[in-house]
Amino acid sequence: MTMAVWDYIFFKDAPLPKNTKIPKESLDLMRKSFQFWYPVDLRVSGKDLIQNHLTFYIYNHCAIWPKEEDKWPKGIRANGHLMLNSAKMSKSDGNFLTLTESIDKFSADGMRLTLADAGDSVEDANFVENTADAAILRLYTFIEWVKEIIATKSTLRTGEHNFHDKVFVSEMNTKINQTDENYCKMLFKEALKTGFFELQAARDKYRELCSDSGMHADLVTRYIETQAKLMSPICPHVAEHVWELLGNKTSILHELWPVAGDIDETSIKASNYLMDAAHSFRIYLKNHCAVKKPKKGEAPKPEKKPNKAVIWVAKEYPKWQHVILTTLKELNGPNGLPDNKEISSKLGAIPELKKYMKRVMPFVQATRENMERIGIEALSVGLPFDEAAILLENKPYLLNTLDLDSIEVKYTDDPEAPEKTREDCAPGQPHVSFSVETGVEASFINPTPHNGLFTVSATLADGDTIEKVKAKIAKEVKAIKDLSSLKLWRYKDPIVGPRSIPVPGDHESKCVVLDNTAILKVDVNAVTVELVSNGKNLPIGTKLIYTYEK
């Protein structure tokens, strides 16, 4: 291995060495191998080697190949050291964990997930044992959920995709793109965040929004496949196991990396708007039901739980906010918005804002924070989707999450809208007002023996349809999933019927099934309930029957 031999291997213009016993075929094979593997795409090492080994690593390549820059290293990645439970690892202090011990304690995939979550930068990564315990639990929960889905797949919805299906598809595609980009940058913590935690959060949101209609079978299968592939580089054993649970006969290693499809940004924004609105409504409801501070000498009185809500939606911003947004859009430059002093001076000179000067700068600051979060869209004076339509389409979800009987969606240009609501409500920022709808308490008896459904009470309000009353009963009896299988019956004799000794099955001769479209007329003062039928009011009393066949 003379200098001439090394020159021939390393330099593509070097002549064939003369005084060597190495066959030309072997020399050419070594040269080909070197040319194939160089340059090095990435050298990974510790941050403590930056000032010595890694620096001379660059110098050496530049010195050996001064005229062949294509042989120089393409990249260097330095990483920090590893801490254990937020403290430096030390045998003398007892804060130490070997690789064998850690795998026995947390499993291989539990270790890999926790190490990926510990950090990627030159800052010291932190391996936390509590995080490792949580990782094992999370992986176990995911596997058990997959088993449950496979066992109950026949009960999932099929057919056309609804709004939430389309959003879930777009969110999966978004996470595929983000995770792929993070892996390419060797940002394993970020890849774990987008490809595991955030993808599971998207699934949880989808499952919550589809609590009434159910999740789509094909999308659930696609989610499991995508989740297994995205987590495979970090948790290969769990990914392989889940892949086998899906019935695949070949290894997941033979699969191609998932390719993202089209992403509907508008649908994602509409879905995020719905979740943010529902969250704000729950806070409004909590404040509404909070016990008011009583006057001196009076006992505190809890607010009666509301069962009705009106959601107010603005078609456009109030004039003063519209003026501010338009001005900010004009002031926004390549470096973003100017400082608040310049903005305040500009807005202070606008006559339309004189009345609202105390509220101008807080609104500007809120807009500035929105810009940092979502970009230039924060200065838009409209939404890319129909706000009211999204709320109406998802009324069942809002009724369920707020535990209400009825919800109305109205625009702030309605004459009944409160003045404060008109001033504060803006596109993307709906307001809600809660109230208690008065009615008559009615009891519904289930005559079917041995089925576990008992008497339930519901408040009947004037104008309620039988379909709406069914929804009230289903809200109280969680076992009722399908309203089409729920029947409401009235006694033919509303006075004597409820007083007679019940016999299983006699309700079919003593009662009449109520039509879903029938309307109730309720007199709260007289405590009477009547059925409006063919222009006549038929008294039905406050004792009724319900049956449910699964």
Coordinates of C-alpha atoms in Angstrom, one line a residue:
M1 CA 0.0 0.0 0.0
T2 CA 2.4 2.7 -1.3
M3 CA 1.6 6.4 -1.6
A4 CA 1.0 5.8 -5.4
V5 CA -1.6 3.2 -4.5
W6 CA -3.4 5.5 -2.1
D7 CA -3.2 8.3 -4.7
Y8 CA -4.8 6.0 -7.3
I9 CA -7.7 5.1 -5.0
F10 CA -8.3 8.7 -3.7
F11 CA -7.7 10.8 -6.8
K12 CA -9.6 10.2 -10.0
D13 CA -6.8 11.7 -12.2
A14 CA -3.9 9.7 -10.5
P15 CA -2.0 7.3 -12.8
L16 CA -2.0 3.6 -12.3
P17 CA 0.9 2.7 -9.9
K18 CA 3.8 0.8 -11.5
N19 CA 5.6 -0.8 -8.6
T20 CA 2.8 -2.8 -7.0
K21 CA 1.8 -6.4 -6.9
I22 CA -1.9 -5.5 -6.4
P23 CA -4.0 -6.5 -9.5
K24 CA -5.5 -3.7 -11.5
E25 CA -9.0 -5.2 -10.9
S26 CA -8.6 -4.9 -7.1
L27 CA -7.3 -1.3 -7.4
D28 CA -10.2 -0.3 -9.6
L29 CA -12.6 -2.0 -7.2
M30 CA -11.2 0.0 -4.3
R31 CA -11.3 3.2 -6.3
K32 CA -14.9 2.6 -7.4
S33 CA -15.9 1.9 -3.8
F34 CA -14.3 5.2 -2.6
Q35 CA -15.9 7.2 -5.4
F36 CA -19.3 5.7 -4.5
W37 CA -19.2 6.5 -0.8
Y38 CA -17.7 10.0 -1.0
P39 CA -18.5 12.7 -0.2
V40 CA -19.9 12.0 3.2
D41 CA -23.4 13.5 3.4
L42 CA -23.4 13.8 7.2
R43 CA -21.0 13.4 10.1
V44 CA -22.7 13.1 13.5
S45 CA -20.7 13.6 16.6
G46 CA -20.7 15.2 20.1
K47 CA -20.6 18.9 20.7
D48 CA -17.4 18.5 22.7
L49 CA -15.5 17.6 19.5
I50 CA -16.4 20.7 17.6
Q51 CA -13.2 22.6 18.6
N52 CA -10.8 19.7 17.7
H53 CA -11.8 16.6 15.8
L54 CA -14.6 18.1 13.7
T55 CA -12.7 21.3 12.9
F56 CA -9.6 19.3 11.6
Y57 CA -12.0 16.9 9.8
I58 CA -12.9 19.9 7.6
Y59 CA -9.2 21.0 7.3
N60 CA -8.0 17.6 6.3
H61 CA -10.5 17.2 3.5
C62 CA -9.7 20.6 2.1
A63 CA -6.0 19.9 2.3
I64 CA -6.2 16.4 0.6
W65 CA -8.7 17.5 -2.1
P66 CA -7.9 21.2 -2.7
K67 CA -9.2 21.1 -6.3
E68 CA -12.1 18.6 -5.8
E69 CA -14.7 20.3 -3.6
D70 CA -17.1 17.5 -4.5
K71 CA -15.1 15.3 -2.0
W72 CA -15.6 17.8 0.9
P73 CA -18.1 16.8 3.7
K74 CA -21.6 18.1 3.0
G75 CA -22.7 18.4 6.5
I76 CA -21.9 18.0 10.2
R77 CA -24.4 17.5 13.0
A78 CA -23.4 18.0 16.6
N79 CA -25.5 16.7 19.5
G80 CA -25.4 17.3 23.2
H81 CA -24.8 14.9 26.0
L82 CA -27.5 12.8 27.7
M83 CA -28.9 13.7 31.1
L84 CA -31.0 11.3 33.2
N85 CA -34.0 12.7 35.0
S86 CA -32.8 16.3 34.5
A87 CA -29.4 15.6 36.1
K88 CA -25.9 14.7 34.7
M89 CA -25.3 11.0 34.6
S90 CA -22.8 9.9 37.2
K91 CA -21.8 6.5 38.5
S92 CA -20.6 8.1 41.8
D93 CA -23.9 9.8 42.4
G94 CA -25.9 6.8 41.4
N95 CA -27.7 8.6 38.6
F96 CA -26.8 6.1 36.0
L97 CA -28.6 3.7 33.6
T98 CA -27.0 1.2 31.3
L99 CA -28.5 0.4 27.9
T100 CA -29.2 -3.2 28.9
E101 CA -30.9 -2.1 32.1
S102 CA -33.0 0.5 30.3
I103 CA -34.3 -2.0 27.7
D104 CA -35.2 -4.5 30.4
K105 CA -37.0 -1.8 32.3
F106 CA -38.7 0.1 29.5
S107 CA -38.6 -2.1 26.4
A108 CA -36.7 -1.3 23.2
D109 CA -39.5 0.8 21.6
G110 CA -40.3 2.5 24.9
M111 CA -36.6 3.5 25.1
R112 CA -36.4 4.6 21.5
L113 CA -39.6 6.8 21.8
T114 CA -38.3 8.4 25.0
L115 CA -34.8 9.0 23.5
A116 CA -36.4 10.6 20.4
D117 CA -38.5 12.8 22.7
A118 CA -35.5 13.8 24.8
G119 CA -34.2 16.4 22.3
D120 CA -32.3 16.8 19.0
S121 CA -30.2 20.0 19.3
V122 CA -26.7 20.7 20.8
E123 CA -28.4 21.2 24.1
D124 CA -28.1 18.2 26.4
A125 CA -31.0 15.8 25.9
N126 CA -32.9 14.7 29.0
F127 CA -34.1 11.1 29.4
V128 CA -36.9 11.2 32.0
E129 CA -38.0 7.8 33.4
N130 CA -41.6 9.1 34.0
T131 CA -41.7 10.0 30.3
A132 CA -40.6 6.4 29.5
D133 CA -43.3 5.0 31.7
A134 CA -45.9 7.2 29.9
A135 CA -44.5 6.1 26.5
I136 CA -45.0 2.5 27.3
L137 CA -48.6 3.2 28.4
R138 CA -49.2 5.2 25.2
L139 CA -47.9 2.5 22.9
Y140 CA -49.9 -0.1 24.8
T141 CA -53.1 2.0 24.5
F142 CA -52.6 2.4 20.8
I143 CA -52.2 -1.3 20.3
E144 CA -55.3 -2.1 22.3
W145 CA -57.3 0.6 20.4
V146 CA -56.2 -1.0 17.1
K147 CA -57.4 -4.4 18.4
E148 CA -60.8 -2.9 19.4
I149 CA -61.2 -1.2 16.0
I150 CA -60.5 -4.4 14.1
A151 CA -63.0 -6.3 16.3
T152 CA -65.7 -3.7 15.7
K153 CA -64.9 -2.6 12.2
S154 CA -68.3 -4.0 10.9
T155 CA -70.1 -1.4 13.0
L156 CA -68.2 1.6 11.5
R157 CA -69.7 3.9 8.9
T158 CA -69.2 3.4 5.2
G159 CA -70.2 5.3 2.0
E160 CA -69.7 9.0 1.2
H161 CA -67.3 11.2 3.1
N162 CA -68.8 13.9 5.3
F163 CA -67.2 17.2 6.4
H164 CA -65.3 15.7 9.3
D165 CA -64.0 12.8 7.1
K166 CA -62.6 15.3 4.6
V167 CA -61.0 17.3 7.4
F168 CA -59.4 14.2 8.9
V169 CA -58.0 13.2 5.4
S170 CA -56.4 16.7 5.1
E171 CA -55.0 16.6 8.6
M172 CA -53.4 13.2 7.9
N173 CA -51.9 14.5 4.7
T174 CA -50.5 17.5 6.6
K175 CA -48.9 15.3 9.2
I176 CA -47.4 13.0 6.6
N177 CA -45.7 16.1 4.9
Q178 CA -44.5 17.6 8.2
T179 CA -43.2 14.3 9.6
D180 CA -41.3 13.5 6.3
E181 CA -39.7 16.9 6.5
N182 CA -38.7 16.5 10.1
Y183 CA -37.2 13.1 9.5
C184 CA -35.2 14.5 6.5
K185 CA -33.8 17.2 8.9
M186 CA -33.1 14.6 11.5
L187 CA -35.4 16.3 13.9
F188 CA -36.6 13.2 15.7
K189 CA -38.4 15.0 18.5
E190 CA -40.4 17.1 16.0
A191 CA -41.0 14.0 13.8
L192 CA -42.4 12.2 16.9
K193 CA -44.5 15.3 17.7
T194 CA -46.1 15.5 14.2
G195 CA -46.1 11.9 13.3
F196 CA -47.3 10.4 16.6
F197 CA -48.7 12.9 19.2
E198 CA -50.3 15.4 16.8
L199 CA -51.6 12.6 14.5
Q200 CA -53.2 10.9 17.4
A201 CA -54.7 14.2 18.5
A202 CA -56.2 14.6 15.1
R203 CA -57.7 11.1 15.4
D204 CA -59.1 11.9 18.9
K205 CA -60.7 15.1 17.5
Y206 CA -62.2 13.1 14.6
R207 CA -63.5 10.5 16.9
E208 CA -65.1 13.1 19.2
L209 CA -66.8 15.0 16.3
C210 CA -68.1 11.7 14.9
S211 CA -69.6 10.5 18.2
D212 CA -73.1 10.6 16.7
S213 CA -72.6 9.4 13.1
G214 CA -69.5 7.2 13.8
M215 CA -66.1 7.1 12.2
H216 CA -65.6 6.0 8.6
A217 CA -64.2 2.5 8.3
D218 CA -61.9 3.2 5.4
L219 CA -60.4 6.3 7.0
V220 CA -59.8 4.5 10.3
T221 CA -57.9 1.7 8.5
R222 CA -55.9 4.3 6.5
Y223 CA -55.1 6.1 9.8
I224 CA -53.7 3.0 11.4
E225 CA -51.6 2.2 8.4
T226 CA -50.3 5.7 8.2
Q227 CA -49.6 5.8 11.9
A228 CA -47.7 2.5 11.8
K229 CA -45.5 3.7 8.9
L230 CA -44.7 7.1 10.4
M231 CA -43.7 5.6 13.8
S232 CA -41.8 2.7 12.2
P233 CA -38.3 4.5 12.3
I234 CA -38.7 5.2 16.0
C235 CA -40.8 2.3 17.2
P236 CA -40.2 -0.5 14.7
H237 CA -41.5 -3.4 16.9
V238 CA -44.8 -1.8 17.7
A239 CA -45.2 -0.7 14.1
E240 CA -44.5 -4.3 12.9
H241 CA -47.0 -5.7 15.4
V242 CA -49.8 -3.3 14.4
W243 CA -49.0 -4.1 10.7
E244 CA -49.6 -7.8 11.4
L245 CA -52.8 -7.0 13.3
L246 CA -54.1 -5.5 10.1
G247 CA -53.7 -8.9 8.5
N248 CA -50.7 -8.1 6.4
K249 CA -48.5 -11.1 5.6
T250 CA -45.3 -9.2 4.6
S251 CA -43.2 -7.0 6.8
I252 CA -43.9 -3.3 7.1
L253 CA -40.2 -2.8 6.0
H254 CA -41.3 -3.7 2.4
E255 CA -43.9 -0.9 2.4
L256 CA -43.3 2.5 0.7
W257 CA -43.3 5.6 2.7
P258 CA -46.8 7.2 2.8
V259 CA -47.4 9.8 0.2
A260 CA -49.7 12.8 1.1
G261 CA -52.6 13.7 -1.0
D262 CA -54.4 17.0 -1.5
I263 CA -54.8 19.2 1.6
D264 CA -58.0 21.3 2.0
E265 CA -56.7 24.2 4.1
T266 CA -60.1 25.8 4.3
S267 CA -61.7 22.7 5.8
I268 CA -59.0 22.4 8.4
K269 CA -59.4 26.1 9.4
A270 CA -63.2 25.5 9.6
S271 CA -62.7 22.5 11.8
N272 CA -60.2 24.3 14.1
Y273 CA -62.7 27.2 14.3
L274 CA -65.4 24.8 15.4
M275 CA -63.2 23.3 18.2
D276 CA -62.1 26.8 19.4
A277 CA -65.7 28.0 19.4
A278 CA -66.9 25.0 21.3
H279 CA -64.1 25.6 23.9
S280 CA -65.1 29.2 24.3
F281 CA -68.7 28.2 24.6
R282 CA -67.9 25.8 27.5
I283 CA -66.1 28.6 29.3
Y284 CA -69.1 30.9 28.8
L285 CA -71.4 28.2 30.2
K286 CA -69.1 27.6 33.2
N287 CA -69.2 31.3 34.0
H288 CA -72.9 31.5 33.4
C289 CA -73.5 28.6 35.9
A290 CA -71.1 29.9 38.5
V291 CA -72.6 30.9 41.9
K292 CA -73.1 34.6 42.0
K293 CA -71.8 36.5 45.0
P294 CA -74.9 37.1 47.2
K295 CA -75.9 40.4 48.8
K296 CA -75.1 40.8 52.4
G297 CA -77.3 38.6 54.6
E298 CA -78.5 36.4 51.6
A299 CA -77.6 32.8 51.0
P300 CA -75.8 32.1 47.7
K301 CA -78.1 30.9 44.9
P302 CA -76.7 28.7 42.2
E303 CA -77.8 29.6 38.7
K304 CA -80.2 27.1 37.2
K305 CA -78.5 25.1 34.5
P306 CA -79.5 26.4 31.0
N307 CA -81.0 24.1 28.4
K308 CA -81.0 26.6 25.5
A309 CA -78.5 28.8 23.7
V310 CA -78.3 31.4 21.0
I311 CA -75.0 31.6 19.1
W312 CA -74.5 35.1 17.6
V313 CA -72.4 35.2 14.4
A314 CA -71.1 38.4 12.8
K315 CA -71.2 38.7 9.0
E316 CA -68.4 41.4 9.2
Y317 CA -66.3 43.1 11.7
P318 CA -67.7 46.1 13.6
K319 CA -66.8 49.3 11.8
W320 CA -64.1 50.4 14.2
Q321 CA -62.4 47.0 14.0
H322 CA -62.7 47.0 10.2
V323 CA -61.0 50.4 10.1
I324 CA -58.1 49.1 12.3
L325 CA -57.6 45.9 10.2
T326 CA -57.6 47.9 7.0
T327 CA -55.1 50.4 8.4
L328 CA -52.8 47.6 9.7
K329 CA -52.8 45.9 6.3
E330 CA -51.6 49.2 4.8
L331 CA -48.9 49.6 7.5
N332 CA -47.7 46.0 7.2
G333 CA -44.4 45.8 5.4
P334 CA -41.6 43.3 4.6
N335 CA -40.5 43.4 8.2
G336 CA -44.0 43.1 9.6
L337 CA -46.0 45.7 11.5
P338 CA -44.3 48.8 12.8
D339 CA -44.0 49.4 16.6
N340 CA -47.1 50.3 18.6
K341 CA -46.1 53.9 18.9
E342 CA -46.3 54.5 15.2
I343 CA -49.5 52.4 14.9
S344 CA -51.1 54.4 17.8
S345 CA -50.2 57.7 16.2
K346 CA -51.7 56.6 12.9
L347 CA -54.9 55.2 14.4
G348 CA -55.3 58.2 16.7
A349 CA -55.8 60.5 13.7
I350 CA -58.8 58.5 12.4
P351 CA -62.1 60.2 13.4
E352 CA -64.1 57.0 13.4
L353 CA -62.0 55.6 16.2
K354 CA -62.2 58.5 18.7
K355 CA -65.1 56.8 20.5
Y356 CA -63.2 53.5 20.9
M357 CA -59.6 54.7 21.8
K358 CA -59.4 52.7 25.0
R359 CA -60.1 49.5 23.0
V360 CA -58.0 50.2 19.9
M361 CA -54.6 49.2 21.2
P362 CA -55.7 46.1 23.0
F363 CA -57.3 45.0 19.7
V364 CA -54.1 45.9 17.8
Q365 CA -52.1 43.8 20.2
A366 CA -54.5 40.8 19.9
T367 CA -54.2 41.1 16.1
R368 CA -50.4 41.2 16.3
E369 CA -50.4 38.0 18.4
N370 CA -52.7 36.4 15.8
M371 CA -50.3 37.3 13.0
E372 CA -47.5 35.6 14.9
R373 CA -49.7 32.5 15.1
I374 CA -51.4 32.3 11.7
G375 CA -49.6 34.9 9.6
I376 CA -51.0 37.6 7.3
E377 CA -54.5 36.0 7.4
A378 CA -55.0 37.7 10.8
L379 CA -55.5 41.0 8.9
S380 CA -58.3 39.6 6.8
V381 CA -61.7 41.2 7.3
G382 CA -63.6 38.0 6.4
L383 CA -63.4 34.2 6.7
P384 CA -62.7 31.7 3.9
F385 CA -65.7 29.6 5.1
D386 CA -69.4 30.1 6.1
E387 CA -69.2 30.4 9.9
A388 CA -73.0 29.9 10.5
A389 CA -73.1 26.9 8.2
I390 CA -70.3 25.2 10.1
L391 CA -72.1 25.8 13.4
L392 CA -75.5 24.6 12.1
E393 CA -73.9 21.5 10.4
N394 CA -72.3 20.5 13.7
K395 CA -75.3 21.3 16.0
P396 CA -75.5 17.7 17.3
Y397 CA -71.9 18.0 18.5
L398 CA -72.5 21.4 20.2
L399 CA -75.7 20.1 21.8
N400 CA -73.8 17.2 23.2
T401 CA -70.6 19.0 24.4
L402 CA -72.7 21.8 26.0
D403 CA -75.4 19.4 27.3
L404 CA -78.3 21.6 25.9
D405 CA -81.7 20.8 24.4
S406 CA -81.7 23.4 21.7
I407 CA -79.3 25.8 19.9
E408 CA -80.1 28.7 17.5
V409 CA -77.6 30.4 15.3
K410 CA -78.4 34.0 14.5
Y411 CA -76.5 36.9 12.9
T412 CA -75.7 40.1 14.9
D413 CA -77.7 42.2 12.4
D414 CA -80.8 40.7 13.9
P415 CA -82.9 43.3 15.8
E416 CA -82.9 41.1 18.9
A417 CA -79.1 41.0 19.1
P418 CA -77.9 42.7 22.3
E419 CA -75.9 45.9 21.8
K420 CA -72.8 44.6 23.5
T421 CA -72.9 41.5 21.3
R422 CA -73.0 43.6 18.1
E423 CA -70.0 45.6 19.2
D424 CA -67.8 42.7 20.4
C425 CA -68.8 39.9 18.0
A426 CA -66.6 39.5 15.0
P427 CA -65.9 37.0 12.2
G428 CA -64.3 34.0 13.8
Q429 CA -65.3 35.2 17.3
P430 CA -68.9 34.1 17.9
H431 CA -70.8 35.0 21.1
V432 CA -73.2 32.8 22.9
S433 CA -76.1 33.6 25.3
F434 CA -77.6 30.9 27.5
S435 CA -81.2 30.7 28.9
V436 CA -83.5 28.3 30.6
E437 CA -86.4 27.2 28.4
T438 CA -89.4 26.7 30.7
G439 CA -91.5 23.7 30.2
V440 CA -93.4 20.9 31.9
E441 CA -91.7 17.9 33.5
A442 CA -92.9 14.6 32.0
S443 CA -91.9 11.0 32.9
F444 CA -91.4 8.3 30.3
I445 CA -91.8 4.7 31.5
N446 CA -90.1 1.8 29.8
P447 CA -92.5 -1.3 30.0
T448 CA -90.1 -3.8 28.3
P449 CA -88.9 -6.3 31.0
H450 CA -85.2 -7.3 31.6
N451 CA -83.6 -4.7 29.3
G452 CA -82.1 -2.4 31.9
L453 CA -83.9 0.8 30.7
F454 CA -85.9 2.5 33.4
T455 CA -88.2 5.5 33.9
V456 CA -86.6 8.8 32.6
S457 CA -87.7 12.4 33.0
A458 CA -87.6 15.1 30.4
T459 CA -88.7 18.7 30.2
L460 CA -91.3 19.3 27.4
A461 CA -91.3 22.8 26.0
D462 CA -94.0 24.4 23.8
G463 CA -93.3 23.7 20.1
D464 CA -91.2 20.6 20.7
T465 CA -91.5 17.9 18.1
I466 CA -91.5 14.2 19.0
E467 CA -88.1 13.9 17.3
K468 CA -86.7 16.6 19.7
V469 CA -88.2 14.8 22.7
K470 CA -86.5 11.6 21.6
A471 CA -83.2 13.5 21.5
K472 CA -83.8 14.7 25.1
I473 CA -84.5 11.1 26.3
A474 CA -81.4 9.8 24.5
K475 CA -79.3 12.5 26.2
E476 CA -80.4 11.1 29.6
V477 CA -80.2 7.4 28.6
K478 CA -76.7 6.9 27.1
A479 CA -77.6 3.3 26.0
I480 CA -79.9 4.7 23.4
K481 CA -77.7 5.2 20.3
D482 CA -80.2 4.9 17.4
L483 CA -83.2 7.3 17.6
S484 CA -84.9 5.5 14.8
S485 CA -85.3 2.5 17.1
L486 CA -86.8 4.6 19.9
K487 CA -90.6 4.9 20.0
L488 CA -92.7 7.2 22.1
W489 CA -96.3 6.2 23.1
R490 CA -99.2 8.1 24.6
Y491 CA -102.0 6.5 26.6
K492 CA -105.3 6.5 24.8
D493 CA -106.8 7.5 28.1
P494 CA -104.1 10.0 29.6
I495 CA -105.9 10.0 33.0
V496 CA -106.8 6.4 33.8
G497 CA -104.0 4.8 31.6
P498 CA -101.0 5.7 33.8
R499 CA -102.9 4.7 37.0
S500 CA -103.7 1.1 35.9
I501 CA -101.4 -1.7 37.0
P502 CA -98.9 -2.2 34.2
V503 CA -98.7 -5.6 32.5
P504 CA -95.7 -6.4 30.2
G505 CA -96.9 -5.9 26.6
D506 CA -100.2 -4.3 27.4
H507 CA -98.9 -0.9 26.2
E508 CA -99.5 -1.9 22.6
S509 CA -103.3 -2.1 23.2
K510 CA -103.5 0.8 25.7
C511 CA -101.2 3.3 23.9
V512 CA -100.6 4.9 20.5
V513 CA -97.2 5.5 18.9
L514 CA -96.4 9.2 18.4
D515 CA -95.3 10.4 15.0
N516 CA -91.8 12.1 14.8
T517 CA -93.2 15.2 13.2
A518 CA -96.0 15.7 15.7
I519 CA -95.8 19.0 17.7
L520 CA -96.5 19.5 21.4
K521 CA -98.4 22.4 22.9
V522 CA -97.3 23.0 26.4
D523 CA -98.9 25.3 29.0
V524 CA -96.4 25.8 31.8
N525 CA -98.9 27.6 34.0
A526 CA -101.7 25.0 33.7
V527 CA -99.1 22.2 33.6
T528 CA -100.7 20.5 30.6
V529 CA -99.3 18.9 27.5
E530 CA -101.3 18.5 24.3
L531 CA -100.6 17.0 20.9
V532 CA -101.4 19.2 17.9
S533 CA -103.0 16.9 15.3
N534 CA -105.2 17.9 12.3
G535 CA -105.8 21.3 13.7
K536 CA -107.0 19.9 17.1
N537 CA -105.3 19.8 20.5
L538 CA -105.3 16.3 22.0
P539 CA -104.4 16.1 25.7
I540 CA -101.7 13.4 26.3
G541 CA -100.8 14.1 30.0
T542 CA -97.3 14.0 31.6
K543 CA -97.0 10.2 31.9
L544 CA -95.9 8.5 28.7
I545 CA -94.2 5.3 27.4
Y546 CA -91.0 4.7 25.6
T547 CA -89.6 1.5 24.0
Y548 CA -86.2 0.9 22.5
E549 CA -85.3 -2.1 20.3
K550 CA -81.5 -2.4 19.6

